[in-house]
PDB file of C-alpha atoms in Angstrom:
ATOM      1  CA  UNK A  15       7.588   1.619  -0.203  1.00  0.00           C
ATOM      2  CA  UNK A  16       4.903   0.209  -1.433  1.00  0.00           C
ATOM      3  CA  UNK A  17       5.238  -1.908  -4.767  1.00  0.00           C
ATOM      4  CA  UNK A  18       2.392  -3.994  -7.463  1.00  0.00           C
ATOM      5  CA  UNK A  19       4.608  -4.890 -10.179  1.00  0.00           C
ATOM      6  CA  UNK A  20       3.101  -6.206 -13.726  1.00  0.00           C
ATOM      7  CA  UNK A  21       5.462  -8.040 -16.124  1.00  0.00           C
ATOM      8  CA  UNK A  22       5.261  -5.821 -19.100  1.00  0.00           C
ATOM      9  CA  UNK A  23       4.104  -2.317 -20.224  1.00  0.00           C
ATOM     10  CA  UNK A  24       3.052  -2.972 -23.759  1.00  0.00           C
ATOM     11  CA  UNK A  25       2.012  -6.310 -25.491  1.00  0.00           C
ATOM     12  CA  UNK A  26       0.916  -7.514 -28.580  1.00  0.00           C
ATOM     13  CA  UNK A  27      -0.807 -10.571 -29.492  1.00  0.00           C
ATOM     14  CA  UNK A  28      -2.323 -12.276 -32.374  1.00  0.00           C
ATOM     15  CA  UNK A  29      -6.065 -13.756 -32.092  1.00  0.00           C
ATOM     16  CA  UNK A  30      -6.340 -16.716 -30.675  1.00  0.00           C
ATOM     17  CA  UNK A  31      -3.064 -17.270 -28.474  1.00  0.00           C
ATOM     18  CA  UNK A  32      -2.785 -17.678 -24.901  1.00  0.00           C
ATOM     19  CA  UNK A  33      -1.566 -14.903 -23.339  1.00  0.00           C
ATOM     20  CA  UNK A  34      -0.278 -14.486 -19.482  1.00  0.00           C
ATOM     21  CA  UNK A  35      -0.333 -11.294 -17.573  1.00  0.00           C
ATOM     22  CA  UNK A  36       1.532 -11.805 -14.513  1.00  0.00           C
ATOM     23  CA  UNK A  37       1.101  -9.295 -11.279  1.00  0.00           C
ATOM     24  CA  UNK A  38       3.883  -9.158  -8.553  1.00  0.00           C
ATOM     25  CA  UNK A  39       3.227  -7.453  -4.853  1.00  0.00           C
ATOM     26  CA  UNK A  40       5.728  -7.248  -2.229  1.00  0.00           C
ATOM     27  CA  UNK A  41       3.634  -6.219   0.671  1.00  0.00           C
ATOM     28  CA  UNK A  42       2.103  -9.587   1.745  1.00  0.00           C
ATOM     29  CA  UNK A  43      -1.146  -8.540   1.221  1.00  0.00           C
ATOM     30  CA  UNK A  44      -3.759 -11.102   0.792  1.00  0.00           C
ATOM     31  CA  UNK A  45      -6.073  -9.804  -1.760  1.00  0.00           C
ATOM     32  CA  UNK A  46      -5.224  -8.986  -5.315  1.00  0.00           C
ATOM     33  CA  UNK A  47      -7.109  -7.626  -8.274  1.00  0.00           C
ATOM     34  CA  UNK A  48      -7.376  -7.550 -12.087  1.00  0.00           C
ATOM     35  CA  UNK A  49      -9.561  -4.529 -13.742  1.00  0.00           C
ATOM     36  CA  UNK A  50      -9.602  -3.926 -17.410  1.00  0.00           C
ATOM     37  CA  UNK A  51      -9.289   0.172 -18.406  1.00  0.00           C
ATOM     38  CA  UNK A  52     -11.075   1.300 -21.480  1.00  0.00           C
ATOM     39  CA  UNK A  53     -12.232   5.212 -22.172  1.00  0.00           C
ATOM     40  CA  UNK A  54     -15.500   6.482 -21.185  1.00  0.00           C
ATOM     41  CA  UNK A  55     -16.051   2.853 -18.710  1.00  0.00           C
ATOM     42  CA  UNK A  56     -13.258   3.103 -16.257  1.00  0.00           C
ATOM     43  CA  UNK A  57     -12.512   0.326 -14.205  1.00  0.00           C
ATOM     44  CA  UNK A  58     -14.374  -2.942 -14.740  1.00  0.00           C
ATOM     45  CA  UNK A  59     -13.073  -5.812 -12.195  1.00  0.00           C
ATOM     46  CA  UNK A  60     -12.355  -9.058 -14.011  1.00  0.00           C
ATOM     47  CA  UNK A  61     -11.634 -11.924 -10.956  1.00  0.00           C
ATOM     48  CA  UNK A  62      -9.972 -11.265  -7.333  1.00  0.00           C
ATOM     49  CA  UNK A  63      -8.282 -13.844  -4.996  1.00  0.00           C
ATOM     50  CA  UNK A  64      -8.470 -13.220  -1.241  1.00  0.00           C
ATOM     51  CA  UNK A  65      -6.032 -15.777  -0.383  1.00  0.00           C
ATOM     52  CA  UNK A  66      -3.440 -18.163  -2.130  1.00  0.00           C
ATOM     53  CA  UNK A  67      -5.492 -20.893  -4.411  1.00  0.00           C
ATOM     54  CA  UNK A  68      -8.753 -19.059  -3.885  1.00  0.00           C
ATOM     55  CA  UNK A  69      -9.885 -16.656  -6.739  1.00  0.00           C
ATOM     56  CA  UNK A  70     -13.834 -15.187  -7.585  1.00  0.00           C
ATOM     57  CA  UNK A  71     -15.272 -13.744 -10.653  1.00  0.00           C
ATOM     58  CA  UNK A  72     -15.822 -10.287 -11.118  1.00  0.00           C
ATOM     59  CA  UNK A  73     -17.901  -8.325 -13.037  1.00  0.00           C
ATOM     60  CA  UNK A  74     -16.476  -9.291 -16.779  1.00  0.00           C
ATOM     61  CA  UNK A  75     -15.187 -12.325 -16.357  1.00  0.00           C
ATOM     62  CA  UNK A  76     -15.783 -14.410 -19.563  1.00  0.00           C
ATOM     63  CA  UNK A  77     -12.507 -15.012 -22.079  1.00  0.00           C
ATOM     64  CA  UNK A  78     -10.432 -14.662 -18.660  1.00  0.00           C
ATOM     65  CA  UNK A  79      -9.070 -17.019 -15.789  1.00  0.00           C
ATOM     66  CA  UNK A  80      -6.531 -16.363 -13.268  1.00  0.00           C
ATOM     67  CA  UNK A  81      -4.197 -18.311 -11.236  1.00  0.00           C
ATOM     68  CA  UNK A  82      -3.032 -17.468  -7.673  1.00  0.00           C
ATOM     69  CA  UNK A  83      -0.353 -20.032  -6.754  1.00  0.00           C
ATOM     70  CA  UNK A  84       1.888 -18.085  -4.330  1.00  0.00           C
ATOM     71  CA  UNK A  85       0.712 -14.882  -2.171  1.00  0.00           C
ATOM     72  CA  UNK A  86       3.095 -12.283  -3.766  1.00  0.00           C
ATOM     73  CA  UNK A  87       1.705 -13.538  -7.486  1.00  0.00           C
ATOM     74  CA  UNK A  88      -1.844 -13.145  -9.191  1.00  0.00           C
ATOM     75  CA  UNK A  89      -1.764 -13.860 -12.408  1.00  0.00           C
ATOM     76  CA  UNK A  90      -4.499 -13.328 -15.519  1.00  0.00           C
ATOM     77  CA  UNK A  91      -4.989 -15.396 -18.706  1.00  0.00           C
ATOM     78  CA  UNK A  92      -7.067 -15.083 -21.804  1.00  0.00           C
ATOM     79  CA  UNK A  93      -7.061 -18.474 -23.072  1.00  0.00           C
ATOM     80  CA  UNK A  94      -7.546 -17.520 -26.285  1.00  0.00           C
ATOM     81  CA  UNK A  95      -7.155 -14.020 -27.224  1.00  0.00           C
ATOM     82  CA  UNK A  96      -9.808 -11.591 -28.949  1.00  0.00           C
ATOM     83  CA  UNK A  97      -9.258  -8.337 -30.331  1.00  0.00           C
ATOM     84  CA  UNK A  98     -12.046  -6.881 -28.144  1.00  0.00           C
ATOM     85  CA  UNK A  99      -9.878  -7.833 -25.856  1.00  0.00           C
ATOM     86  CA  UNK A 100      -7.508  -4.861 -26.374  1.00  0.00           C
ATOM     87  CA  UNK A 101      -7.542  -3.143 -23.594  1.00  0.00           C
ATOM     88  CA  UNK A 102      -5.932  -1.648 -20.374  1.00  0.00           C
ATOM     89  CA  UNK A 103      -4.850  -4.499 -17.958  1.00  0.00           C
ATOM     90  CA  UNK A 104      -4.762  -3.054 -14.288  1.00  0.00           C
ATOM     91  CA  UNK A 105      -3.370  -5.275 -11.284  1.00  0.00           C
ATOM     92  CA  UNK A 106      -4.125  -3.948  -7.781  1.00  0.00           C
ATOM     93  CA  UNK A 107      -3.496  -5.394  -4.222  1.00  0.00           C
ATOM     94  CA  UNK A 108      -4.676  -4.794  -0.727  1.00  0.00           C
ATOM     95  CA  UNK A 109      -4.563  -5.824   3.201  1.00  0.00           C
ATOM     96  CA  UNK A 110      -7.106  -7.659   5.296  1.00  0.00           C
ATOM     97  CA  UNK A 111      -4.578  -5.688   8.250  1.00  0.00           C
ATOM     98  CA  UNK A 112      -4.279  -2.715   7.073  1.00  0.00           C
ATOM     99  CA  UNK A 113      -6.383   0.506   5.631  1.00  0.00           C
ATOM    100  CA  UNK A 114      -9.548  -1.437   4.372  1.00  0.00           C
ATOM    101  CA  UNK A 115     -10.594  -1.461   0.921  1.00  0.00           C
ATOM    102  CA  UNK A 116      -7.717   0.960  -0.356  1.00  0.00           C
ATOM    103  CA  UNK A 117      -5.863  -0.616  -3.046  1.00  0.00           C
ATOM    104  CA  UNK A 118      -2.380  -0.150  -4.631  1.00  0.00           C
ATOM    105  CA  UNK A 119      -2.291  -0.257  -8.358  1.00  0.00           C
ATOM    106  CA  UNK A 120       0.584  -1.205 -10.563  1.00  0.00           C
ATOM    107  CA  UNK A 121       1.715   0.315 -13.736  1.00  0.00           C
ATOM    108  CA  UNK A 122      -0.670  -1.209 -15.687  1.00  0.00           C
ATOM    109  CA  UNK A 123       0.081  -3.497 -19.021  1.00  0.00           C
ATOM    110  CA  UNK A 124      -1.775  -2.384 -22.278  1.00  0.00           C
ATOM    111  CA  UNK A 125      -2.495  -4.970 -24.561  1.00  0.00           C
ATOM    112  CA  UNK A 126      -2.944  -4.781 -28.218  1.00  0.00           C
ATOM    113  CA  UNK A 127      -5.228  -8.323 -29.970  1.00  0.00           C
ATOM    114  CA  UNK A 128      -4.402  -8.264 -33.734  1.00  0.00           C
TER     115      UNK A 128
ATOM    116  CA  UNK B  28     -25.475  -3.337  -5.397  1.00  0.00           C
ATOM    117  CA  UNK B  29     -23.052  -0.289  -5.594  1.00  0.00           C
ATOM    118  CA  UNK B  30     -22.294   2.262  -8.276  1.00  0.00           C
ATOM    119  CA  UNK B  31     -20.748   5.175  -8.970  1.00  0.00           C
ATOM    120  CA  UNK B  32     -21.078   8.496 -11.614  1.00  0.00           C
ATOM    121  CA  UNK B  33     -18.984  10.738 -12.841  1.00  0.00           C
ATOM    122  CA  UNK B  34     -20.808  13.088 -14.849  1.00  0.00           C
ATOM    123  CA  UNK B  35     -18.489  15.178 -16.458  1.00  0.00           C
ATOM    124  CA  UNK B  36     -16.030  12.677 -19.029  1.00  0.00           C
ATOM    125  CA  UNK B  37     -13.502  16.206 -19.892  1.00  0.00           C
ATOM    126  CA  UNK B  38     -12.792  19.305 -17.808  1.00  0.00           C
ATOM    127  CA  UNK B  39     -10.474  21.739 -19.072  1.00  0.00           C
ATOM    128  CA  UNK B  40      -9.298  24.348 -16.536  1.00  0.00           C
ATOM    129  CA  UNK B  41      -6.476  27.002 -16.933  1.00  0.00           C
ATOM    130  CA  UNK B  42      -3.599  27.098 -14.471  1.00  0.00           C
ATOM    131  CA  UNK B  43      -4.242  28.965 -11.223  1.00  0.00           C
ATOM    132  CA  UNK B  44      -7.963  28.593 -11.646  1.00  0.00           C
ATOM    133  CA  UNK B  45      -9.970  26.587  -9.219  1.00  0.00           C
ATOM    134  CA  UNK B  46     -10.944  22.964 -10.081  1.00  0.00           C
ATOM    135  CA  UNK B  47     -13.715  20.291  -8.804  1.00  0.00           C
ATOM    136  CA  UNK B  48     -14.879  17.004  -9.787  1.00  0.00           C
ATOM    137  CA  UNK B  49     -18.150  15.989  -9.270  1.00  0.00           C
ATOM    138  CA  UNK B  50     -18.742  12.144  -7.612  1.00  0.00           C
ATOM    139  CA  UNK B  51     -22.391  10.905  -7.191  1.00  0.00           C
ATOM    140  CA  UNK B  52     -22.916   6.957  -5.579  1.00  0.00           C
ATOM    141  CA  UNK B  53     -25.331   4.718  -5.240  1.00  0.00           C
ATOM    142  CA  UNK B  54     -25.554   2.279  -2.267  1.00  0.00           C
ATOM    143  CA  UNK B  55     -27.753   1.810   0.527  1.00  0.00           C
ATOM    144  CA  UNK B  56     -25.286   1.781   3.809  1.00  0.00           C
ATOM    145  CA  UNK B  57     -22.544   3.910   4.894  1.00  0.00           C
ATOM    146  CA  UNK B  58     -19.567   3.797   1.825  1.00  0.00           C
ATOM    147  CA  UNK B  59     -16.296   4.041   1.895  1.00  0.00           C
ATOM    148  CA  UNK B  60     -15.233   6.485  -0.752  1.00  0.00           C
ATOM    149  CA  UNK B  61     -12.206   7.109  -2.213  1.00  0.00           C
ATOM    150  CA  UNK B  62     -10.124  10.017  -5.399  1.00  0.00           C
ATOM    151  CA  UNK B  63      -7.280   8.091  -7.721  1.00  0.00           C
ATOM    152  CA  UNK B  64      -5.538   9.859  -9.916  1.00  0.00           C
ATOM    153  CA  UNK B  65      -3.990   8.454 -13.322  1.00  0.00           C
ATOM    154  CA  UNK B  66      -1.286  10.488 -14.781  1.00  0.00           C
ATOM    155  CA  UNK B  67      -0.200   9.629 -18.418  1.00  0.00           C
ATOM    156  CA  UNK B  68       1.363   6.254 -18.840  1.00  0.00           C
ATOM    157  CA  UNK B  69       0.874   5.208 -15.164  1.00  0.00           C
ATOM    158  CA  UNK B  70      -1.032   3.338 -12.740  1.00  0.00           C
ATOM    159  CA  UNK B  71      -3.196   4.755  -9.955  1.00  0.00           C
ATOM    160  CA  UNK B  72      -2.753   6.295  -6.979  1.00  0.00           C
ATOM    161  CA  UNK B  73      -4.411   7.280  -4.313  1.00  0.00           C
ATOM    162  CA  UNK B  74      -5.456  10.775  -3.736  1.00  0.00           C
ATOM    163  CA  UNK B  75      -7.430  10.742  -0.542  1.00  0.00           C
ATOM    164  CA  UNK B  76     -10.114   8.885   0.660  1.00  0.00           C
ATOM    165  CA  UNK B  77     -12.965   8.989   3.848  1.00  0.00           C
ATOM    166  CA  UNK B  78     -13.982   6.086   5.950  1.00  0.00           C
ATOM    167  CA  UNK B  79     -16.279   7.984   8.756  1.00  0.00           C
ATOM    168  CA  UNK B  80     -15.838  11.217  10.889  1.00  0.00           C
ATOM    169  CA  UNK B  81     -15.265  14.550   9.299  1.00  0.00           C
ATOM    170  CA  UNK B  82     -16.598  14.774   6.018  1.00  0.00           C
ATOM    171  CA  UNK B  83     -14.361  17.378   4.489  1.00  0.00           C
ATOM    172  CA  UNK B  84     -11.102  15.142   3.760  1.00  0.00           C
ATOM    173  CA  UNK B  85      -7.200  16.100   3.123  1.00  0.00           C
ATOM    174  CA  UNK B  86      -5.525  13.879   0.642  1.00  0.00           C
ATOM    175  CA  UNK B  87      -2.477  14.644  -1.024  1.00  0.00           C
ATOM    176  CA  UNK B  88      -1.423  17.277  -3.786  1.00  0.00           C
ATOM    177  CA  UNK B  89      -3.702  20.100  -2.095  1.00  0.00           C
ATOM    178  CA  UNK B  90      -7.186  18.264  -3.274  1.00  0.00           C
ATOM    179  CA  UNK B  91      -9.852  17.888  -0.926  1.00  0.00           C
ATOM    180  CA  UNK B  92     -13.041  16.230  -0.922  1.00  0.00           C
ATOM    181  CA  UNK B  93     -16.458  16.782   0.604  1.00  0.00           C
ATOM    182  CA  UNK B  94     -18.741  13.837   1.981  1.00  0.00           C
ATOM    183  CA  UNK B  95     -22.520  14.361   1.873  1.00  0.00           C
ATOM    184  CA  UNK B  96     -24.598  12.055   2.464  1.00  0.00           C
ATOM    185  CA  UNK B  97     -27.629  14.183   1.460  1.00  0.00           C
ATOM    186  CA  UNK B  98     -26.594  14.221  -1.702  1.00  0.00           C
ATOM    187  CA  UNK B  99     -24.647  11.135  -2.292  1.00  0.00           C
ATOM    188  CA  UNK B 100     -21.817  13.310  -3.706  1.00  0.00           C
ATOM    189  CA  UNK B 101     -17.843  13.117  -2.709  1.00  0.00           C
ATOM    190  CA  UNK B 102     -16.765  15.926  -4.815  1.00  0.00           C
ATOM    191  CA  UNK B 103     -13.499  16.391  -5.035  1.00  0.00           C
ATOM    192  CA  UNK B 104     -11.769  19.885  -5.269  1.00  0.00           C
ATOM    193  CA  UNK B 105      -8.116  21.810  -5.604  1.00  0.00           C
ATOM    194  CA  UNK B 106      -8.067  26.001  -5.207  1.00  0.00           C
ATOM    195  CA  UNK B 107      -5.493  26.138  -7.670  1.00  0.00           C
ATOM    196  CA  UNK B 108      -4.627  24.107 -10.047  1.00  0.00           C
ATOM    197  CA  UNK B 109      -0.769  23.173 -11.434  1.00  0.00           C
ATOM    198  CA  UNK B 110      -0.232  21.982 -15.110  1.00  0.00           C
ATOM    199  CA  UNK B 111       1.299  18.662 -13.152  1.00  0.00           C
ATOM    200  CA  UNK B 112      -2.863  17.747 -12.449  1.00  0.00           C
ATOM    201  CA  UNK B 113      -3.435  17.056 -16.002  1.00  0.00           C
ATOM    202  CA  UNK B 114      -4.592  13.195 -15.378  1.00  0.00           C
ATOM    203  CA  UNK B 115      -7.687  11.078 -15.566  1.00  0.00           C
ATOM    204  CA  UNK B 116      -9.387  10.995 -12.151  1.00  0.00           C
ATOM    205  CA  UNK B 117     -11.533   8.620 -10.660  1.00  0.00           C
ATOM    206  CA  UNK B 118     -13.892   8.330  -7.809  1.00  0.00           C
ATOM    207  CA  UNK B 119     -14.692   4.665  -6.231  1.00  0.00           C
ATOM    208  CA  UNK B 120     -16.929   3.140  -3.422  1.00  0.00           C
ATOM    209  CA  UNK B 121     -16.178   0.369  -1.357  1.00  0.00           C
ATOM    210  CA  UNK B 122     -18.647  -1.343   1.353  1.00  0.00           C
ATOM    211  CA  UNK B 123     -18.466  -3.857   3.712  1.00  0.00           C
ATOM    212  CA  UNK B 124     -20.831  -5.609   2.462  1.00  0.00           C
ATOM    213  CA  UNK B 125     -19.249  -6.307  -0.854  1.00  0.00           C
ATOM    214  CA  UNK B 126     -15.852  -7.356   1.337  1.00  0.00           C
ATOM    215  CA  UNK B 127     -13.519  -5.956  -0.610  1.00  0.00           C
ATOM    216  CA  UNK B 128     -13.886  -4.882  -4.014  1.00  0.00           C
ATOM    217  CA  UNK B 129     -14.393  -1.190  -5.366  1.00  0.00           C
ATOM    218  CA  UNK B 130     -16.668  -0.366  -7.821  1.00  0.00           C
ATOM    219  CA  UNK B 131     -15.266   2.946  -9.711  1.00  0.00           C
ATOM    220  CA  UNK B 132     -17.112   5.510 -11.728  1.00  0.00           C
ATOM    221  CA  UNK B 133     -15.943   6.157 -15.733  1.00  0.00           C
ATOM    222  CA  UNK B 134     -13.421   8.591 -15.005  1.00  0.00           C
ATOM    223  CA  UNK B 135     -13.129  12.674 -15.815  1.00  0.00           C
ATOM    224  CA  UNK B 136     -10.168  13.469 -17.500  1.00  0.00           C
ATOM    225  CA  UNK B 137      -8.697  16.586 -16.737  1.00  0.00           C
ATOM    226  CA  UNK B 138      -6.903  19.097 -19.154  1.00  0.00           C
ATOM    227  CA  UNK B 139      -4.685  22.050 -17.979  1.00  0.00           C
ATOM    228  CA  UNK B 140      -4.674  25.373 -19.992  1.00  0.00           C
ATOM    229  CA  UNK B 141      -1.570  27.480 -19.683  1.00  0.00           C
TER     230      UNK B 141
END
């Protein structure tokens, strides 16, 4: 079956630290994704990585960077946290093989800037 | 470049009753449209979606979804509706053109009466 893990469910962080989301996918896909939720906006793409050290902005990505070291792992960091950065953190994969374009989401990680 | 609308933000429906979600798009070549659903708590997951071919499209859960080109609309639909389909549902577009990335509309959330 088909599994995007994302290392925690709930966070919360204090203005100004570092803070690493990390994103795990077992299905060797090559591209991976991080979207920010909030009401009323949906989902706005932050970067995506087609391929293992390669990574491209989205549509939102200032306060973020992202690091893509091994296939399986895509992870997001705000360098230095905001509280309009509270949001809904969304990591998604999918196949260059496979069905194009469709994209397996994990659980998501909500994060709380104080 | 490619976007999507979801007019209606809430729907409330009672059980048994018919439901459908409106999806309007924007882009200039043939798009690959696809229905998530969020339920509360959880990541998304794909309902259905429709590359090319017959425009009226299966997915899972008994919802369906028209294609019209005409219109730019994939509407999505379910004849009867369980209190299990209370979730936020979202409508996306994918094109080859923009490799591949989704752009996906703000959501409609959906309440179910008993």
């Amino acid at each position: 079956d088909v599994k995007v893990t994302q290392s925690s469910r709930y966070l919360v962080k204090r203005t100004g630290e570092k803070v690493f989301l990390e994103c795990v996918q077992d299905m060797d896909h090559e591209n991976m994704f991080w979207y920010r939720q909030d009401p009323g906006l949906g989902l706005r793409l932050i970067y995506f990585s087609y391929d293992v050290k390669m990574k491209e902005k989205g549509d939102i990505p200032e306060g973020y960077s992202v690091s893509r070291e091994k296939k399986e792992r895509f992870s997001l960091i705000l360098e230095s946290a905001s509280t309009n950065q509270t949001s809904m953190y969304l990591c998604a994969s999918s196949s260059l093989s496979g069905s194009l374009y469709e994209q397996y989401f994990g659980p998501g990680t909500r994060l709380t800037v104080t | 470049a490619q976007s999507v609308t979801q007019p209606d933000i809430h729907i409330t429906v009672s059980e048994g009753a018919s439901l459908e979600l409106r999806c309007n798009y924007s882009y200039g070549a043939t798009p690959y449209l696809f229905w998530y659903v969020q339920s509360p708590g959880q990541g998304l997951q794909l309902l259905l979606k429709y590359f090319s071919g017959d425009t009226l499209v299966q997915g899972i859960k008994g919802f369906e979804a028209e294609f019209k080109r005409s219109q730019s609309s994939f509407n999505l639909r379910k004849p009867s509706v369980h209190w299990s389909d209370a979730a936020e549902y979202f409508c996306a577009v994918g094109a080859r053109a923009a490799g591949n990335k989704l752009t996906f509309g703000g959501g409609t959330r959906v309440l179910v009466k008993p």
